Amino acid sequence: MGAAESTPHYHSTHVANACSEPIYVMCTGDKQYAVNKLRQDEEELELQGSGGEEEEHSGFTRIAPRDFFRFTPFCEKTGIVYVSIYVAKRDKKKEVIASAVAMQSDYSLIVDRNKNLKRTMMRFIWKDEYGEHHNYWSLRVE
């Protein structure tokens, strides 16, 4: 086995949050792990009762509104990553936006203001693949 075969493949995948609520995101190269963690986190939310925003979301990264995060997941030679995203509601329910969505690594996503998932244009965080800007708060209308 050569050195190139045993070298891990790490790629960047950004997730930007253009909606008005914090989102919780997991990005991994392991589909089964992503599916299981989303299910486990949902069960933990239900067990914790009604606590506010300080609940633990194990394995998920909190992204505030108008912010983004760069994930560098390990992925096998396929170059596929799996992204799960949800919003934690005050009633302890989870609004799932994406459940282990498969995508090519090095591509990125935006959760728009209506909580729809959009692929980004390459090299842009807030511009989707159709050229629409989602950082509406910083755009000036003249």
PDB file of N, CA and C in Angstrom, residues 108 110 112 117-122 124-134:
ATOM      1  N   SER A 108     -20.376  23.854  -0.395  1.00  0.00           N
ATOM      2  CA  SER A 108     -20.901  24.432   0.836  1.00  0.00           C
ATOM      3  C   SER A 108     -22.390  24.700   0.725  1.00  0.00           C
ATOM      4  N   ILE A 110     -26.002  26.926   2.401  1.00  0.00           N
ATOM      5  CA  ILE A 110     -26.612  28.052   3.113  1.00  0.00           C
ATOM      6  C   ILE A 110     -27.986  27.582   3.585  1.00  0.00           C
ATOM      7  N   ASP A 112     -31.227  29.310   4.192  1.00  0.00           N
ATOM      8  CA  ASP A 112     -31.740  30.646   3.895  1.00  0.00           C
ATOM      9  C   ASP A 112     -32.722  31.131   4.961  1.00  0.00           C
ATOM     10  N   LEU A 117     -32.541  24.773   2.285  1.00  0.00           N
ATOM     11  CA  LEU A 117     -31.138  24.463   2.058  1.00  0.00           C
ATOM     12  C   LEU A 117     -30.754  24.860   0.641  1.00  0.00           C
ATOM     13  N   LYS A 118     -29.661  25.610   0.505  1.00  0.00           N
ATOM     14  CA  LYS A 118     -29.177  26.064  -0.797  1.00  0.00           C
ATOM     15  C   LYS A 118     -27.697  25.709  -0.930  1.00  0.00           C
ATOM     16  N   ARG A 119     -27.305  25.222  -2.102  1.00  0.00           N
ATOM     17  CA  ARG A 119     -25.882  25.018  -2.384  1.00  0.00           C
ATOM     18  C   ARG A 119     -25.276  26.352  -2.752  1.00  0.00           C
ATOM     19  N   THR A 120     -24.037  26.563  -2.335  1.00  0.00           N
ATOM     20  CA  THR A 120     -23.389  27.833  -2.652  1.00  0.00           C
ATOM     21  C   THR A 120     -22.650  27.759  -3.982  1.00  0.00           C
ATOM     22  N   MET A 121     -22.418  28.931  -4.519  1.00  0.00           N
ATOM     23  CA  MET A 121     -21.552  29.065  -5.670  1.00  0.00           C
ATOM     24  C   MET A 121     -20.121  28.865  -5.149  1.00  0.00           C
ATOM     25  N   MET A 122     -19.295  28.199  -5.921  1.00  0.00           N
ATOM     26  CA  MET A 122     -17.912  27.954  -5.475  1.00  0.00           C
ATOM     27  C   MET A 122     -17.227  29.270  -5.113  1.00  0.00           C
ATOM     28  N   PHE A 124     -17.838  31.196  -2.621  1.00  0.00           N
ATOM     29  CA  PHE A 124     -18.708  32.170  -1.964  1.00  0.00           C
ATOM     30  C   PHE A 124     -19.387  31.507  -0.773  1.00  0.00           C
ATOM     31  N   ILE A 125     -19.522  32.270   0.308  1.00  0.00           N
ATOM     32  CA  ILE A 125     -20.207  31.773   1.501  1.00  0.00           C
ATOM     33  C   ILE A 125     -21.703  32.079   1.428  1.00  0.00           C
ATOM     34  N   TRP A 126     -22.058  33.297   1.005  1.00  0.00           N
ATOM     35  CA  TRP A 126     -23.439  33.776   1.088  1.00  0.00           C
ATOM     36  C   TRP A 126     -24.154  33.855  -0.255  1.00  0.00           C
ATOM     37  N   LYS A 127     -23.539  33.386  -1.337  1.00  0.00           N
ATOM     38  CA  LYS A 127     -24.159  33.434  -2.667  1.00  0.00           C
ATOM     39  C   LYS A 127     -24.466  32.015  -3.116  1.00  0.00           C
ATOM     40  N   ASP A 128     -25.750  31.759  -3.437  1.00  0.00           N
ATOM     41  CA  ASP A 128     -26.109  30.397  -3.837  1.00  0.00           C
ATOM     42  C   ASP A 128     -25.723  30.122  -5.288  1.00  0.00           C
ATOM     43  N   GLU A 129     -25.899  28.876  -5.712  1.00  0.00           N
ATOM     44  CA  GLU A 129     -25.455  28.460  -7.045  1.00  0.00           C
ATOM     45  C   GLU A 129     -26.199  29.165  -8.173  1.00  0.00           C
ATOM     46  N   TYR A 130     -27.284  29.867  -7.857  1.00  0.00           N
ATOM     47  CA  TYR A 130     -28.029  30.621  -8.869  1.00  0.00           C
ATOM     48  C   TYR A 130     -27.693  32.109  -8.839  1.00  0.00           C
ATOM     49  N   GLY A 131     -26.740  32.500  -7.978  1.00  0.00           N
ATOM     50  CA  GLY A 131     -26.288  33.886  -7.916  1.00  0.00           C
ATOM     51  C   GLY A 131     -27.040  34.763  -6.933  1.00  0.00           C
ATOM     52  N   GLU A 132     -27.978  34.190  -6.178  1.00  0.00           N
ATOM     53  CA  GLU A 132     -28.731  34.974  -5.196  1.00  0.00           C
ATOM     54  C   GLU A 132     -27.917  35.140  -3.913  1.00  0.00           C
ATOM     55  N   HIS A 133     -27.836  36.392  -3.439  1.00  0.00           N
ATOM     56  CA  HIS A 133     -27.126  36.690  -2.194  1.00  0.00           C
ATOM     57  C   HIS A 133     -28.049  36.437  -1.007  1.00  0.00           C
ATOM     58  N   HIS A 134     -27.508  35.809   0.046  1.00  0.00           N
ATOM     59  CA  HIS A 134     -28.311  35.515   1.235  1.00  0.00           C
ATOM     60  C   HIS A 134     -27.844  36.269   2.469  1.00  0.00           C
TER      61      HIS A 134
END
